[in-house]
Coordinates of N, CA and C in Angstrom, one line a residue:
M1 N 34.7 -9.0 -3.1 CA 35.0 -10.4 -2.5 C 35.8 -10.5 -1.3
L2 N 36.5 -9.5 -1.0 CA 37.1 -9.5 0.4 C 36.4 -8.8 1.3
P3 N 36.4 -9.6 2.5 CA 35.8 -9.0 3.8 C 36.2 -7.8 4.3
E4 N 35.6 -6.6 4.7 CA 36.2 -5.5 5.1 C 35.9 -5.3 6.5
P5 N 36.7 -4.9 7.6 CA 36.4 -4.5 8.9 C 35.3 -3.4 9.0
H6 N 34.2 -3.5 9.9 CA 33.2 -2.4 10.2 C 33.2 -2.5 11.8
Q7 N 32.9 -1.3 12.3 CA 32.8 -1.0 13.6 C 31.4 -1.4 14.0
I8 N 31.1 -2.1 15.2 CA 29.6 -2.3 15.7 C 29.3 -1.1 16.4
L9 N 28.3 -0.3 16.1 CA 27.8 0.9 16.8 C 27.0 0.7 18.0
D10 N 26.2 -0.2 17.8 CA 25.2 -0.6 18.8 C 24.6 -2.1 18.9
V11 N 24.3 -2.9 19.7 CA 23.6 -4.0 19.9 C 22.3 -3.9 20.6
V12 N 21.1 -4.4 19.9 CA 19.8 -4.3 20.5 C 19.3 -5.8 20.8
K13 N 18.9 -6.2 21.9 CA 18.2 -7.4 22.0 C 16.8 -7.3 21.8
E14 N 16.4 -8.1 20.6 CA 15.0 -8.2 20.1 C 14.1 -9.2 20.9
T15 N 14.9 -10.4 21.0 CA 14.2 -11.5 21.7 C 15.3 -12.3 22.3
Q16 N 15.0 -13.4 22.9 CA 16.1 -14.2 23.7 C 16.9 -14.7 22.5
A17 N 16.4 -15.0 21.4 CA 17.3 -15.7 20.3 C 17.8 -14.6 19.2
E18 N 17.2 -13.5 19.0 CA 17.4 -12.6 18.1 C 18.0 -11.1 18.6
Y19 N 19.1 -10.9 17.9 CA 19.8 -9.4 18.3 C 19.7 -8.6 16.9
T20 N 19.7 -7.3 17.1 CA 20.0 -6.5 15.9 C 21.5 -5.7 16.2
F21 N 22.3 -5.8 15.2 CA 23.4 -5.3 15.1 C 23.6 -4.1 14.4
R22 N 23.9 -2.8 14.8 CA 24.2 -1.6 14.1 C 25.7 -1.5 13.6
V23 N 25.9 -1.5 12.3 CA 27.3 -1.5 12.0 C 27.5 -0.3 11.1
A24 N 28.7 0.4 11.3 CA 29.2 1.5 10.7 C 29.4 1.2 9.1
Y25 N 28.6 1.8 8.3 CA 28.7 1.7 6.7 C 28.0 2.8 6.2
D26 N 28.8 3.3 5.2 CA 28.5 4.7 4.5 C 28.3 4.7 3.0
K27 N 28.1 3.5 2.4 CA 28.0 3.4 1.0 C 26.4 3.0 0.7
P28 N 25.9 3.2 -0.6 CA 24.4 2.9 -0.7 C 24.3 1.5 -0.9
T29 N 23.0 1.1 -0.4 CA 22.5 -0.3 -0.7 C 21.1 -0.1 -1.2
Q30 N 20.6 -1.4 -2.0 CA 19.2 -1.3 -2.3 C 18.4 -2.2 -1.2
Y31 N 17.1 -2.1 -1.4 CA 16.2 -2.6 -0.5 C 16.2 -4.2 -0.8
N32 N 16.4 -4.9 0.5 CA 16.5 -6.4 0.6 C 17.9 -6.9 -0.1
Q33 N 18.8 -6.0 -0.2 CA 20.0 -6.7 -0.4 C 20.7 -7.3 0.8
F34 N 21.7 -8.2 0.7 CA 22.2 -8.8 1.9 C 23.8 -8.7 1.7
F35 N 24.4 -8.9 3.0 CA 25.8 -9.0 3.1 C 26.3 -10.3 3.7
Q36 N 27.6 -10.7 3.4 CA 28.2 -11.8 3.9 C 29.0 -11.2 5.2
L37 N 28.4 -11.7 6.4 CA 29.1 -11.3 7.7 C 30.1 -12.3 8.1
S38 N 31.1 -12.1 8.7 CA 32.2 -13.1 8.9 C 33.0 -12.6 10.3
I39 N 33.6 -13.6 10.8 CA 34.5 -13.4 11.9 C 35.7 -14.3 11.5
P40 N 36.9 -13.8 11.2 CA 37.9 -14.7 11.0 C 38.2 -15.9 11.9
K41 N 38.5 -17.0 11.2 CA 38.6 -18.3 11.7 C 37.3 -18.9 12.4
V42 N 36.2 -18.2 12.3 CA 35.0 -18.7 12.7 C 34.0 -19.1 11.4
G43 N 33.8 -18.2 10.7 CA 33.1 -18.4 9.3 C 32.3 -17.1 8.9
E44 N 31.4 -17.5 7.9 CA 30.6 -16.4 7.5 C 29.1 -16.7 7.1
A45 N 28.2 -15.7 6.8 CA 26.9 -16.2 6.7 C 26.3 -15.0 6.0
P46 N 25.2 -15.3 5.0 CA 24.5 -14.3 4.5 C 23.4 -13.6 5.3
I47 N 23.5 -12.3 5.6 CA 22.4 -11.7 6.4 C 21.8 -10.6 5.7
S48 N 20.5 -10.4 5.8 CA 20.0 -9.3 5.0 C 19.9 -8.0 6.0
V49 N 20.0 -7.0 5.2 CA 20.0 -5.6 5.9 C 18.6 -5.4 6.3
S50 N 18.5 -5.2 7.7 CA 17.1 -4.9 8.4 C 16.8 -3.5 8.8
G51 N 17.8 -2.6 8.4 CA 17.6 -1.1 8.8 C 18.8 -0.4 8.1
K52 N 18.7 0.7 7.7 CA 19.8 1.7 7.3 C 19.5 3.1 7.6
G53 N 20.5 3.8 7.7 CA 20.4 5.2 8.0 C 21.9 5.8 7.5
N54 N 22.0 7.1 8.1 CA 23.3 7.7 7.6 C 24.4 7.3 8.4
G55 N 25.2 6.6 7.6 CA 26.5 6.0 8.2 C 26.4 4.7 9.0
Y56 N 25.2 3.9 8.7 CA 25.1 2.7 9.3 C 24.2 1.8 8.7
L57 N 24.4 0.4 8.9 CA 23.3 -0.5 8.3 C 23.0 -1.3 9.6
E58 N 21.9 -1.9 9.6 CA 21.5 -2.9 10.8 C 21.3 -4.2 10.2
F59 N 21.7 -5.3 11.0 CA 21.5 -6.8 10.6 C 20.7 -7.4 11.8
T60 N 19.7 -8.0 11.5 CA 19.0 -8.7 12.8 C 19.3 -10.2 12.4
M61 N 19.8 -11.0 13.4 CA 20.0 -12.2 13.0 C 19.7 -13.2 14.5
R62 N 19.5 -14.6 14.2 CA 19.1 -15.3 15.1 C 20.3 -16.3 15.6
K63 N 20.6 -16.7 16.7 CA 21.6 -17.6 17.1 C 21.4 -19.0 16.7
V64 N 21.9 -19.3 15.5 CA 21.6 -20.7 15.0 C 22.9 -21.4 14.5
G65 N 24.1 -20.8 14.7 CA 25.3 -21.7 14.1 C 26.6 -21.1 14.6
R66 N 27.9 -21.5 14.2 CA 29.0 -21.1 14.7 C 29.2 -19.5 14.4
L67 N 28.8 -19.0 13.1 CA 29.1 -17.6 12.9 C 28.2 -16.8 13.9
T68 N 26.9 -17.0 14.0 CA 26.1 -16.1 14.8 C 26.4 -16.4 16.2
E69 N 26.8 -17.7 16.6 CA 27.2 -17.8 18.1 C 28.5 -16.9 18.3
G70 N 29.3 -16.9 17.5 CA 30.4 -15.7 17.5 C 30.1 -14.3 17.5
V71 N 29.1 -13.9 16.5 CA 28.7 -12.6 16.6 C 28.1 -12.3 17.9
F72 N 27.3 -13.0 18.4 CA 26.5 -12.7 19.6 C 27.5 -12.5 20.7
G73 N 28.8 -12.8 20.7 CA 29.7 -12.5 21.7 C 30.4 -11.2 21.4
L74 N 30.2 -10.4 20.4 CA 30.5 -9.3 20.1 C 29.7 -8.2 20.7
D75 N 30.2 -7.0 20.9 CA 29.4 -5.8 21.6 C 30.0 -4.4 20.8
K76 N 29.3 -3.4 21.4 CA 29.5 -2.3 20.7 C 31.0 -1.8 21.0
G77 N 31.5 -1.3 19.6 CA 33.0 -1.1 19.7 C 33.8 -2.2 19.1
D78 N 33.2 -3.4 19.0 CA 34.0 -4.6 18.4 C 33.9 -4.4 16.9
T79 N 34.6 -5.1 16.1 CA 34.8 -5.4 14.8 C 34.0 -6.4 14.2
L80 N 33.3 -6.2 13.1 CA 32.6 -7.3 12.4 C 33.0 -7.2 10.9
F81 N 33.3 -8.2 10.3 CA 33.9 -8.3 8.9 C 32.5 -8.5 8.0
M82 N 32.7 -7.7 6.9 CA 31.4 -7.7 5.9 C 32.0 -7.7 4.4
R83 N 31.4 -8.3 3.6 CA 31.5 -8.3 2.0 C 30.2 -8.1 1.4
G84 N 30.1 -7.3 0.6 CA 28.7 -7.2 -0.2 C 28.5 -5.5 -0.6
P85 N 27.4 -5.1 -0.9 CA 26.2 -5.9 -0.9 C 26.0 -6.9 -2.2
Y86 N 25.1 -7.9 -1.9 CA 24.8 -8.9 -2.9 C 23.3 -8.9 -3.2
G87 N 23.0 -9.4 -4.4 CA 21.7 -9.7 -4.6 C 20.9 -8.5 -5.3
N88 N 19.6 -8.9 -5.8 CA 18.8 -7.9 -6.3 C 17.9 -7.1 -5.1
S89 N 16.9 -6.4 -5.6 CA 16.0 -5.9 -4.6 C 14.6 -5.8 -5.0
F90 N 13.7 -5.5 -4.2 CA 12.3 -5.1 -4.3 C 12.4 -3.9 -5.2
P91 N 11.5 -4.1 -6.3 CA 11.4 -2.9 -7.1 C 10.6 -1.6 -6.7
V92 N 11.2 -1.0 -5.6 CA 10.6 -0.1 -4.6 C 10.1 1.2 -5.6
A93 N 10.8 1.5 -6.5 CA 10.5 2.8 -7.4 C 9.2 2.4 -8.1
D94 N 9.0 1.1 -8.5 CA 7.7 0.6 -9.1 C 6.7 0.6 -8.1
F95 N 6.9 0.4 -6.9 CA 5.9 0.4 -5.8 C 5.3 1.7 -5.4
E96 N 6.1 2.8 -5.8 CA 5.6 4.0 -5.5 C 4.3 4.6 -6.3
G97 N 3.4 5.2 -5.6 CA 2.2 5.7 -6.4 C 1.1 4.8 -6.3
K98 N 1.3 3.4 -5.6 CA 0.3 2.4 -5.8 C 0.1 2.0 -4.4
D99 N -0.9 1.0 -4.3 CA -1.1 0.4 -3.1 C -0.1 -0.7 -2.9
L100 N 0.3 -0.9 -1.5 CA 1.4 -2.0 -1.4 C 0.9 -3.0 -0.4
V101 N 1.1 -4.2 -0.5 CA 0.7 -5.2 0.4 C 2.1 -6.0 0.9
V102 N 2.3 -6.1 2.1 CA 3.5 -6.8 2.6 C 3.1 -7.8 3.6
I103 N 3.5 -8.9 3.3 CA 3.2 -10.1 4.2 C 4.4 -10.8 4.5
C104 N 4.6 -11.1 5.8 CA 6.1 -11.7 6.4 C 5.7 -12.5 7.5
G105 N 6.6 -13.4 7.7 CA 6.6 -14.2 9.0 C 7.9 -14.1 9.6
G106 N 7.8 -14.1 11.0 CA 9.1 -14.0 11.8 C 10.2 -13.2 11.5
T107 N 11.3 -13.9 11.3 CA 12.5 -13.1 10.8 C 12.6 -12.7 9.4
G108 N 11.3 -13.0 8.8 CA 11.2 -12.6 7.3 C 10.8 -11.1 7.2
M109 N 10.4 -10.5 8.4 CA 10.3 -9.2 8.6 C 11.5 -8.3 8.3
S110 N 12.6 -8.9 8.6 CA 13.9 -8.2 8.6 C 14.3 -7.6 7.1
P111 N 14.1 -8.4 6.1 CA 14.4 -7.7 4.8 C 13.6 -6.8 4.2
V112 N 12.3 -6.8 4.8 CA 11.4 -5.8 4.2 C 11.1 -4.6 5.0
K113 N 11.7 -4.6 6.3 CA 11.5 -3.6 7.2 C 12.0 -2.3 6.7
T114 N 13.1 -2.3 5.8 CA 13.6 -1.0 5.0 C 12.5 -0.6 4.3
V115 N 11.8 -1.4 3.5 CA 10.7 -1.0 2.5 C 9.6 -0.5 3.3
L116 N 9.3 -1.0 4.4 CA 8.1 -0.4 5.2 C 8.6 0.9 5.8
T117 N 9.8 1.1 6.1 CA 10.2 2.3 6.6 C 10.3 3.4 5.6
H118 N 10.7 3.1 4.4 CA 10.6 4.0 3.3 C 9.3 4.7 3.2
F119 N 8.3 3.8 3.0 CA 7.0 4.2 3.0 C 6.4 5.0 4.0
M120 N 6.8 4.7 5.2 CA 6.3 5.5 6.4 C 6.9 6.7 6.4
D121 N 8.2 6.8 6.0 CA 8.9 8.2 6.0 C 8.4 9.0 4.9
H122 N 8.0 8.5 4.0 CA 7.4 9.3 2.6 C 5.9 8.9 2.4
P123 N 5.0 9.2 3.2 CA 3.6 8.9 3.0 C 3.1 9.3 1.7
E124 N 3.5 10.4 1.2 CA 3.0 11.1 0.0 C 3.3 10.0 -1.2
I125 N 4.1 8.9 -1.2 CA 4.5 8.3 -2.3 C 3.7 7.1 -2.3
S126 N 2.6 6.7 -1.5 CA 1.8 5.6 -1.5 C 0.5 5.9 -1.5
K127 N -0.4 4.9 -1.9 CA -1.8 5.1 -1.7 C -2.2 4.4 -0.4
S128 N -1.6 3.2 0.0 CA -1.8 2.6 1.2 C -0.8 1.5 1.3
V129 N -0.6 1.0 2.5 CA 0.2 0.0 2.8 C -0.4 -1.0 3.7
H130 N -0.8 -2.2 3.2 CA -1.5 -3.2 4.0 C -0.4 -4.2 4.5
F131 N -0.1 -4.3 5.8 CA 1.1 -5.0 6.4 C 0.5 -6.1 7.3
I132 N 0.8 -7.2 6.9 CA 0.4 -8.4 7.7 C 1.8 -9.2 8.2
V133 N 1.9 -9.4 9.4 CA 3.1 -10.2 9.9 C 2.7 -11.0 10.9
G134 N 3.2 -12.2 10.9 CA 3.0 -13.4 12.0 C 4.3 -13.7 12.7
F135 N 4.1 -14.1 14.0 CA 5.3 -14.6 14.8 C 4.7 -15.9 15.4
K136 N 5.6 -16.6 15.9 CA 5.4 -18.0 16.6 C 4.6 -17.6 17.9
D137 N 5.0 -16.6 18.7 CA 4.3 -16.6 20.0 C 4.9 -15.0 20.5
I138 N 4.3 -14.6 21.4 CA 4.7 -13.3 22.0 C 6.1 -13.1 22.3
N139 N 6.8 -14.0 22.7 CA 8.1 -13.9 23.1 C 9.1 -13.9 21.6
S140 N 8.4 -14.2 20.6 CA 9.2 -14.3 19.3 C 9.0 -12.9 18.5
V141 N 8.1 -12.0 18.9 CA 8.0 -10.8 18.3 C 9.2 -9.9 18.1
L142 N 9.5 -9.4 16.8 CA 10.5 -8.6 16.6 C 10.1 -7.2 16.5
F143 N 11.2 -6.3 16.5 CA 10.9 -4.7 16.2 C 9.6 -4.2 16.8
T144 N 9.5 -4.4 18.1 CA 8.3 -4.1 18.8 C 7.9 -2.4 18.6
D145 N 9.0 -1.8 18.6 CA 8.9 -0.2 18.5 C 8.4 0.1 17.1
A146 N 9.0 -0.6 16.1 CA 8.7 -0.3 14.6 C 7.2 -0.7 14.5
L147 N 6.8 -1.9 15.0 CA 5.4 -2.5 14.8 C 4.4 -1.4 15.5
K148 N 4.7 -0.8 16.4 CA 3.8 0.3 17.1 C 3.7 1.4 16.4
T149 N 5.0 1.8 15.8 CA 4.9 3.2 14.9 C 4.3 2.8 13.5
F150 N 4.4 1.6 12.9 CA 3.7 1.3 11.7 C 2.3 1.4 11.9
S151 N 1.8 0.9 13.0 CA 0.3 0.8 13.3 C -0.4 2.2 13.5
E152 N 0.6 3.2 13.9 CA 0.0 4.6 14.0 C -0.2 5.4 12.6
Q153 N 0.4 4.7 11.6 CA 0.5 5.7 10.4 C -0.8 5.7 9.6
P154 N -1.3 6.8 9.4 CA -2.6 6.9 8.7 C -2.8 6.1 7.5
K155 N -1.8 5.9 6.5 CA -2.0 5.0 5.4 C -1.5 3.6 5.5
F156 N -1.3 3.1 6.8 CA -1.0 1.8 7.0 C -2.0 1.2 7.5
R157 N -2.3 -0.1 7.2 CA -3.4 -1.0 7.6 C -2.6 -2.2 8.2
T158 N -2.4 -2.2 9.4 CA -1.7 -3.4 10.1 C -2.4 -4.6 10.6
T159 N -1.8 -5.7 10.4 CA -2.5 -7.0 11.1 C -1.3 -7.9 11.7
Y160 N -1.2 -7.8 12.9 CA -0.3 -8.6 13.7 C -0.8 -9.7 14.1
C161 N -0.1 -10.9 14.0 CA -0.8 -12.1 14.6 C 0.3 -13.2 15.1
L162 N -0.3 -14.1 16.0 CA 0.6 -15.1 16.7 C 0.1 -16.3 16.3
D163 N 0.9 -17.4 16.0 CA 0.3 -18.7 15.5 C -0.7 -19.3 16.2
N164 N -0.6 -19.5 17.5 CA -1.5 -20.4 18.3 C -1.9 -19.5 19.6
S165 N -1.7 -18.4 19.7 CA -2.3 -17.6 20.9 C -2.5 -16.2 20.6
E166 N -3.0 -15.5 21.7 CA -3.5 -14.2 21.6 C -2.7 -13.3 22.5
A167 N -2.8 -11.9 22.2 CA -2.0 -11.0 23.1 C -2.6 -9.5 22.6
P168 N -2.3 -8.6 23.4 CA -3.0 -7.4 23.1 C -2.2 -6.8 21.9
G169 N -3.2 -6.4 20.9 CA -2.5 -6.0 19.6 C -2.2 -7.1 18.7
F170 N -2.5 -8.2 19.0 CA -2.2 -9.5 18.1 C -3.3 -10.3 18.0
H171 N -3.7 -10.6 16.9 CA -4.7 -11.7 16.5 C -4.1 -13.0 16.6
K172 N -4.9 -14.0 16.8 CA -4.6 -15.5 16.7 C -4.7 -16.0 15.4
G173 N -3.7 -16.8 15.0 CA -3.7 -17.5 13.7 C -2.5 -17.2 12.7
F174 N -2.6 -17.7 11.8 CA -1.5 -17.6 10.7 C -1.8 -16.4 9.6
V175 N -0.8 -15.9 9.0 CA -1.0 -14.7 8.2 C -1.9 -15.0 7.0
T176 N -1.8 -16.3 6.7 CA -2.8 -16.6 5.6 C -4.3 -16.4 5.8
Q177 N -4.7 -16.4 7.1 CA -6.0 -16.3 7.5 C -6.7 -14.8 7.2
Y178 N -5.7 -13.9 7.3 CA -5.9 -12.5 7.2 C -5.7 -12.0 5.7
I179 N -5.3 -12.5 4.9 CA -5.1 -12.0 3.5 C -6.4 -11.8 2.7
K180 N -7.5 -12.5 3.2 CA -8.8 -12.3 2.7 C -9.4 -10.8 3.0
N181 N -8.8 -10.2 4.1 CA -9.2 -9.0 4.4 C -8.5 -7.7 3.4
V182 N -7.5 -8.1 2.7 CA -7.0 -7.2 1.6 C -7.8 -6.9 0.6
P183 N -8.2 -5.6 0.3 CA -9.1 -5.3 -0.7 C -8.6 -5.2 -2.1
F184 N -8.1 -6.4 -2.8 CA -7.5 -6.4 -4.0 C -8.3 -5.9 -5.0
A185 N -9.7 -6.1 -5.0 CA -10.6 -5.6 -6.0 C -10.7 -4.2 -6.0
D186 N -10.5 -3.4 -4.8 CA -10.6 -1.9 -4.8 C -9.3 -1.2 -5.4
F187 N -8.2 -2.1 -5.4 CA -7.0 -1.3 -5.9 C -7.0 -1.0 -7.4
D188 N -6.6 0.2 -7.8 CA -6.3 0.4 -9.3 C -5.1 -0.2 -9.6
D189 N -3.8 -0.1 -8.9 CA -2.7 -0.7 -9.1 C -2.0 -0.9 -7.9
Y190 N -1.2 -2.1 -7.8 CA -0.6 -2.5 -6.5 C 0.5 -3.4 -6.8
N191 N 1.1 -3.7 -5.8 CA 2.2 -4.8 -5.7 C 2.1 -5.4 -4.1
V192 N 2.6 -6.6 -4.2 CA 2.5 -7.5 -3.0 C 4.1 -8.0 -2.8
A193 N 4.6 -7.8 -1.6 CA 5.9 -8.4 -1.2 C 5.7 -9.3 -0.2
I194 N 6.2 -10.7 -0.5 CA 6.0 -11.7 0.6 C 7.4 -12.1 1.1
V195 N 7.8 -12.3 2.4 CA 8.9 -12.7 2.8 C 8.7 -13.8 4.0
G196 N 9.4 -14.9 4.1 CA 9.2 -15.7 5.2 C 9.9 -17.1 4.8
P197 N 9.5 -18.1 5.6 CA 10.0 -19.5 5.3 C 9.0 -20.0 3.9
P198 N 9.7 -20.7 3.0 CA 9.3 -21.2 1.8 C 7.7 -21.6 1.9
M199 N 7.2 -22.4 2.8 CA 6.0 -22.9 2.9 C 5.1 -21.6 3.1
M200 N 5.3 -20.9 4.1 CA 4.6 -19.7 4.3 C 4.4 -18.8 3.1
M201 N 5.6 -18.5 2.3 CA 5.3 -17.7 1.1 C 4.6 -18.4 0.1
G202 N 4.7 -19.6 0.1 CA 3.8 -20.4 -1.0 C 2.4 -20.4 -0.7
F203 N 2.0 -20.6 0.5 CA 0.4 -20.6 0.8 C 0.1 -19.1 0.8
S204 N 0.9 -18.3 1.2 CA 0.5 -16.7 1.2 C 0.2 -16.3 -0.1
A205 N 1.2 -16.7 -1.2 CA 0.9 -16.3 -2.5 C -0.4 -16.9 -3.1
Q206 N -0.6 -18.2 -2.8 CA -1.9 -18.9 -3.3 C -3.0 -18.2 -2.6
E207 N -3.0 -17.8 -1.4 CA -4.0 -17.1 -0.8 C -4.3 -15.7 -1.4
C208 N -3.2 -14.9 -1.8 CA -3.5 -13.7 -2.7 C -4.1 -14.1 -3.9
L209 N -3.6 -15.3 -4.6 CA -4.2 -15.5 -6.0 C -5.6 -15.8 -5.6
K210 N -6.1 -16.7 -4.8 CA -7.4 -17.0 -4.4 C -8.4 -15.6 -4.1
N211 N -7.7 -14.6 -3.7 CA -8.5 -13.4 -3.5 C -8.3 -12.3 -4.5
G212 N -7.9 -12.7 -5.9 CA -7.9 -12.0 -7.0 C -6.7 -11.3 -7.3
A213 N -5.5 -11.4 -6.6 CA -4.3 -10.8 -6.9 C -3.7 -11.3 -8.3
D214 N -3.1 -10.3 -9.0 CA -2.4 -10.8 -10.3 C -1.0 -11.5 -9.8
P215 N -0.7 -12.6 -10.5 CA 0.7 -13.2 -10.1 C 1.8 -12.2 -10.6
K216 N 1.6 -11.4 -11.6 CA 2.7 -10.6 -12.1 C 3.0 -9.4 -11.0
K217 N 2.0 -9.1 -9.9 CA 2.1 -8.1 -9.0 C 2.6 -8.7 -7.7
I218 N 2.8 -10.0 -7.7 CA 3.5 -10.6 -6.4 C 5.0 -10.8 -6.5
W219 N 5.7 -10.4 -5.4 CA 7.0 -10.6 -5.3 C 7.5 -11.4 -4.1
V220 N 8.2 -12.3 -4.2 CA 8.8 -13.3 -3.1 C 10.2 -13.1 -2.9
S221 N 10.9 -13.3 -1.8 CA 12.3 -13.3 -1.6 C 12.7 -14.8 -0.9
F222 N 13.6 -15.3 -1.6 CA 14.1 -16.6 -1.0 C 15.3 -16.5 -0.1
E223 N 15.0 -16.0 1.1 CA 16.2 -15.5 2.0 C 16.9 -16.6 2.4
R224 N 16.3 -17.7 2.6 CA 17.2 -18.8 3.4 C 18.2 -19.7 2.5
R225 N 18.1 -19.3 1.1 CA 18.6 -20.3 0.3 C 20.2 -19.9 0.1
M226 N 20.7 -18.9 0.5 CA 22.0 -18.3 0.0 C 23.1 -18.8 0.9
S227 N 24.2 -18.9 0.4 CA 25.3 -19.4 1.2 C 26.6 -18.5 0.8
C228 N 27.2 -18.8 -0.5 CA 28.6 -18.1 -0.7 C 28.2 -16.6 -1.3
A229 N 27.1 -16.5 -1.8 CA 26.7 -15.1 -2.5 C 27.3 -14.9 -3.8
V230 N 28.0 -15.8 -4.4 CA 28.6 -15.6 -5.6 C 28.5 -16.8 -6.6
G231 N 27.5 -17.6 -6.4 CA 27.1 -18.6 -7.2 C 28.1 -19.8 -7.3
K232 N 29.1 -20.0 -6.4 CA 30.2 -21.1 -6.6 C 29.8 -22.2 -5.7
C233 N 28.9 -22.1 -4.6 CA 28.9 -23.3 -3.8 C 27.6 -24.2 -4.1
G234 N 26.6 -23.6 -4.8 CA 25.5 -24.4 -5.4 C 24.4 -24.6 -4.4
H235 N 24.7 -24.1 -3.2 CA 23.6 -24.1 -2.1 C 22.3 -23.6 -2.5
C236 N 22.2 -22.6 -3.2 CA 21.1 -21.7 -3.3 C 20.5 -22.3 -4.8
K237 N 21.1 -23.2 -5.3 CA 20.6 -23.5 -6.8 C 19.2 -24.3 -6.8
I238 N 18.3 -23.6 -7.5 CA 17.0 -24.4 -7.6 C 16.8 -24.6 -9.1
N239 N 16.8 -25.7 -9.5 CA 16.7 -26.1 -11.1 C 17.9 -25.7 -11.8
D240 N 17.8 -24.6 -12.5 CA 18.8 -23.9 -13.2 C 19.1 -22.5 -12.7
T241 N 18.4 -22.1 -11.7 CA 18.5 -20.8 -11.0 C 19.3 -20.8 -9.7
Y242 N 20.3 -19.9 -9.8 CA 21.2 -19.5 -8.6 C 20.5 -18.4 -7.9
V243 N 19.8 -18.5 -6.6 CA 19.1 -17.4 -6.1 C 19.9 -16.3 -5.7
C244 N 21.4 -16.6 -5.3 CA 22.3 -15.5 -4.8 C 22.6 -14.6 -6.0
L245 N 22.5 -15.2 -7.3 CA 22.8 -14.3 -8.4 C 21.7 -13.8 -9.1
D246 N 20.6 -14.4 -9.2 CA 19.5 -14.1 -9.9 C 18.4 -13.4 -9.0
G247 N 18.6 -13.5 -7.7 CA 17.7 -13.2 -6.5 C 18.5 -12.4 -5.7
P248 N 17.8 -12.5 -4.2 CA 16.9 -13.2 -3.9 C 15.4 -13.1 -4.1
V249 N 15.2 -11.8 -4.6 CA 13.8 -11.5 -5.0 C 13.4 -11.8 -6.5
F250 N 12.2 -12.5 -6.5 CA 11.6 -13.0 -7.8 C 10.3 -12.6 -7.9
N251 N 9.8 -12.2 -9.1 CA 8.4 -12.1 -9.4 C 7.7 -13.5 -9.4
Y252 N 6.5 -13.5 -8.9 CA 6.0 -14.8 -8.6 C 5.6 -15.7 -9.9
T253 N 5.6 -15.0 -11.1 CA 5.7 -15.8 -12.2 C 6.8 -16.6 -12.6
K254 N 8.0 -16.4 -12.0 CA 9.1 -16.9 -12.0 C 9.2 -17.9 -10.6
A255 N 8.8 -17.5 -9.5 CA 9.1 -18.0 -8.1 C 8.1 -19.1 -8.2
A256 N 7.0 -19.3 -8.8 CA 6.1 -20.3 -8.8 C 6.7 -21.7 -9.1
H257 N 7.8 -21.6 -9.8 CA 8.6 -22.7 -10.3 C 9.7 -23.1 -9.4
L258 N 9.9 -22.3 -8.6 CA 11.2 -22.3 -7.6 C 10.8 -23.0 -6.4
F259 N 9.5 -22.8 -5.8 CA 9.2 -23.5 -4.5 C 9.5 -24.9 -4.5
D260 N 10.1 -25.6 -3.5 CA 10.2 -27.1 -3.3 C 9.7 -27.6 -2.1

């Protein structure tokens, strides 16, 4: 519950609006968990882990409010306060030994990047990884080095797209247009992870179902719903569900009733 100080080890500019902050941290976290990042007398906000390694975590954020405005003023060597981790995670252990489909939009790639990296680093634990990600335009593309690396992996089938334009290595259109290329009928066992804006997740899940996916095999993450992380503010409450306490990851059999 109490924020603790952590040193910023590095800052990487992803786009004009998004930066990745590498922060010193040496405790275990699960895939897709989030932390409350804060600056004293400025505020705090829930931010998902976009990368992790020996002695550090990474957080990728967009400048959209007081807290992120303050964080963007910090640099390597400065202190950022954190409390967490919070939330549940994708059932990565259950994903192993099967085919995996990951569909995300924009900054929705941040919370699943650690999952993708896990399967890239351990190719022996998956049959295949079908990865579809969409961005608004070429200037909004995140994690360019990681995208290139993922596309070079023998077990990865990558589709990168831009909403209304084309560029080398990118298709034109929304992620939903390319879900039909995922061979669900050929999979013996599989899982689907979807992260992005609520409307994008809803349409993507529907497109997966249309192409034969089992709803019990689909997982979504309601990243934008959280605020206090401990179920007190009510900001993330949907019907009787507190996303920060029960999620943010939900199986689609539950999530289908949470979309609004």
